[in-house]
Amino acid sequence: MADFSFPLLTATAAVPAIGAVATAAVPAAKRTAAKWLALLFSLATFVLAVVIAVRFRPGAEGPYQLTESHAWIQDFGVRYELGVDGIAVALIALTALLIPFVILAGWHDADPLESASDSGSAAGSNSRWRPTQGFFALILAVEAMVILSFEATDVFLFYIFFEAMLIPMYFLIGGFGDRAGAHGEEQAATQRSYAAVKFLLYNLAGGLIMLAAVIGLYAVTADQLGSGTFSLQQIVEARTSGKLDFGTGTERLLFLGFFFAFAVKAPLWPLHTWLPNAMGESTSPVAVLITAVVDKVGTFAMLRFCLQLFPEASSWATPVILVLALISVIYGALLAVGQRDIKRLIAYASISHFGFIILGIFAMTTQGQSGATLYMVNHGISTAALMLVAGFLITRRGSRLIADYGGVQKVAPVLAGTFLIGGLATLSLPGLAPFISEFLVLVGTFSRYPVIGIIASVGIVLAALYVLVLYQRTMTGPVKAKVEGMPDLRARELVVVAPLIALLLFLGVYPKPLTDIVNPAVDHTLSVVDKKDPKPAVRVDAVPGAGRPGHAVHDQEVEAAK
Amino acid sequence: MENLIALLVAAPLVGAALLLCGGKRLDRTGAWIGSLFAVASFAVAAVLFADMLGKSAEDRAVHQHLFSWIPVGGFQADVGFQLDQLSMTFVLLITGVGSLIHIYSIGYMEHDERRRRFFGYLNLFLAAMLLLVLADNYLLLYVGWEGVGLASYLLIGFWQHKPSAATAAKKAFLVNRVGDVGLSIAIMLMFTTFGTFAFGPVLAATGDTSEGKLTAIGLMLLLAACGKSAQVPLQSWLGDAMEGPTPVSALIHAATMVTAGVYLITRSGAIFNAAPDAQTAVVAVGAVTLLFGAIVGCAKDDIKKALAGSTMSQIGYMILAAGLGPIGYAFAIMHLVTHGFFKAGLFLGAGSVMHGMNDEVDMRHYGGLRKYMPVTFVTFGLGYLAIIGFPGLSGFFSKDKIIEAAFAKGGTEGWILGGAALLGAAITAFYMTRVMLMTFFGEKRWAETPGAAAPGQQVQHPHESPKVMTIPMIVLAVGSVFAGALFSVNEAFVTWLEPVTSFAHGHSPLSATAITASTIVVLLIGVGLAWQMYGRKPVPAVAPRGSLLTRAARRDLLQDDFNHIVLVRGGEHLTRTLVYLDHSVVDGAVNGTAASMGGLSGRLRQLQSGFVRSYAVQMLGGAAVLVAATLLMRGV
């Protein structure tokens, strides 16, 4: 096994890429075949992701494992360099896990409309552009690029995939949407393209600024190391050994260039406004793709690139970033409370959650960063559960407005039950996975910045508010007119939701497999940034089990001593 | 033997999973399955209790470590249980009363088509509540803490088609969440202070810690307790929670869940003992709430809401006692247990009345029911005597001790607290006599024939409830009568708890006899006043306008109105403004900045008017150029 160097990481990205091409090539008439093909490829990718997780050795020597390295553009020092740490392994697993569910949930989202009868538009053929093959091929293309972004340890290589995934995403948002709402197909199409273009322009703007910083990085390394390099590991090593010194001003500028792009993608207040549009207008599976998968590249890149390339600038920017993240937490939650549209509500909730993730990353504690990584995974699963069930609901009624629903619980109890569990996960109920990550982020933030930790805790109450208000208005009360006769979840839909819920429960009770993988990577990151956890004020023997037997007696002694 | 502890939690959890995922197949047997798992848990508790009694007082605490839950750096959370005298007391109360109420519900929910789910939620509640009292660290306790909140949410809103039930459920969860934030901040403070949040090390280390830190932790724990135990200022949810089915009110909102705050404070005794300021806050909250709840209880015509006010008030007594430190902990828990018996019994009695009266809850439409429901009347009556502290019955022993301990606090504080507790006893006697008289005595204010019924009033044929309901009521009535005396023989209860909570005799400025005498006097005053107002003259079927205080008390002393105006309205305005600002200002500013740099918004408008596809082609073209360029570079 030792000398067998199967390029596992490349393969994991190549399978969905090949799948995308293969799916796109299926003849137009064989739509069902294309769907199954796409599902098959996504499942194969998942198997490979599991193999990565199994072969990964937590705590082994060196920051990256399963590395691959080939020369690419030699003149500019660009290499095809892949490698994973525990954080990347967790996120690759999340991505590969969610895509099959996204495909299954969107099974009928890209079917051609039966007729133009349900919308008044006579324009017919050109009002809806939804070739089935394209839809599934684009999803697989996004998957391939996201996985490569998690794997790339060469900054330029990362940049290419980070940017390139905008193209398929753009078409997914602009080309496919929910059934037309009250204003008809024409209006819906306009809103969709607006959302798609907004998504694209925001992210392109971020990307352009990052490109400048990437070039700047090359210039500095070329200047100081003799030959320019984009290799993350080389740069980090050169920095620690003192061979490379960005200089304070340059480092800060470069940091800001990178961070800006990631903050748009994450998204961080006030760069968040593209997200509600994009998630609202796209179909639910695509919305899941955006918030649960693609956006995670932004927060992941903060951990991998911002902190490790520019540790000093990261510390310098921390106060501002923490405040922006805190604003995101509260602001996103308050806006979620005020939404009338189910999908926009979930989008704003995500903005609040991304605030938590960024808070955890920049708190610079092991709890904060492990929590943030777990948060990325758990938010992916919980939002997928909530958003996909919301999508099933919206498909049934043909409306995204909360006010159009009521009493669903009575007619479709399983749908309502799964929606509630998704909602409870979103509000971080203990027992479900998101609680663990949220608490870790809070405790990690609190131990260094108590005031910020306390204010962020208010987000817990607001989350309960927007989730329970949403549930109350849609699911409880008297049954509304068009809700009557709504069918409960079908078998395909249950296959999507049940595993997600099972996973939320499992990771809520036993997250150790995940923390075991993630913790060493976080320790490495923090050692690069040169930060140590604050020590507790009072030294207590914290070994598990210490002081347990007969501690009641001990208490008594303490009390007696007073 | 300690391996059985997990079984206590597991049994109802399996029941819940079975019932909630089991589907229609279990609809018919669901009620029995749910009750079976509850009784099984009680049986395990009994075995563990017998085992515990066989050991010497110092060796009774046992631990079961299951697995490492969240290990991240210095943050080590485990799933482990601790069963000592304090948790044992709760386990017996929860599983015992819980089993009785499961059985009662078989009759009460007989005609509800969703009863399988009802029993599933009840089982879920038991599991969460047991987790709460068995956890050996604060984070795991927090899981149970929010778990019971969830079960409470699901059960208050059980009749979801009623908008009032759904609203009440949401309100309960939200108000509780405010308290939960307190608990989570307390845990964070423990982590930064001690590096751990397991009971053992934290409570052992309080001696080395600054008082300021401990006060902060104590106040946060108090906030949590206020939420869960419906104490001022987070009490507003409990009255509305009566929207839930009555067995739920009996189990969750009277006997067990709402007393979790008392458990939390007693469990954290070592922290409070070393933080006198936090203790002062605790006793203040207790004293205010015991009067607040009692006053509200006097004004309600809805039998369940009157009892809810009473619950609030009685828990106020327990919180007060717990705030007194080692002179009060044991009495807080003793009152908690006796209250568990008589209040659960009273609620089940109220449920039995409602069951026989077409779910009528307005006591002004009751009257003279003692002839129609003799068993309910007797059991309810015994509960009534117990709660007002009739000499010899449970409440007499437990409440008397709390009043005595309050005086023993010493100084002006002692007089104020003792006075409040005495006044509370008088009001308790008043409102409970009022409930008793309006329900079971006097003329009947309901109609047996349609002709006699007032507009909007139902025709009633009151009848006694089936045995499956009356037997649990009888068992609880027996407990209400004898528990207090049993616990007081040789100070048995205090001796039992002392190894965990520690105990000190208080020195009251008044002698025990004087206090007992005064409680009996205030009791008689309260009963007499109520007799004067509701016994001697007929009760009007429509509520009179009432004094200013009565009207305020009917509206929960205006606290809800305050919440509504300040929090609900204010919040609505805030979110609406933010939604507007997000669209016009934040979005506009970012777009505007971009536009000034690159004509973005012009392009946006253009694209909106139908150039999407051409732009998309351009995009694709651009990407192709990019790829070509990188490939070319390689070739150069």
Coordinates of C-alpha atoms in Angstrom, one line a residue, chain A residues 7 22 60 183 212 240 329 382 417 440 498-500 540:
Chain A
P7 CA -4.1 10.0 -7.0
A22 CA -21.3 12.3 -19.4
A60 CA 0.0 12.1 11.4
H183 CA -46.7 37.7 -10.9
A212 CA -4.7 41.3 -7.7
T240 CA 8.5 30.7 9.8
V329 CA -25.1 37.1 13.6
S382 CA -29.2 21.3 8.9
G417 CA -42.4 16.9 11.5
L440 CA -18.0 25.6 20.8
A498 CA -34.4 10.8 6.7
P499 CA -30.6 10.3 6.3
L500 CA -30.0 14.0 6.9
V540 CA -8.7 22.5 38.5

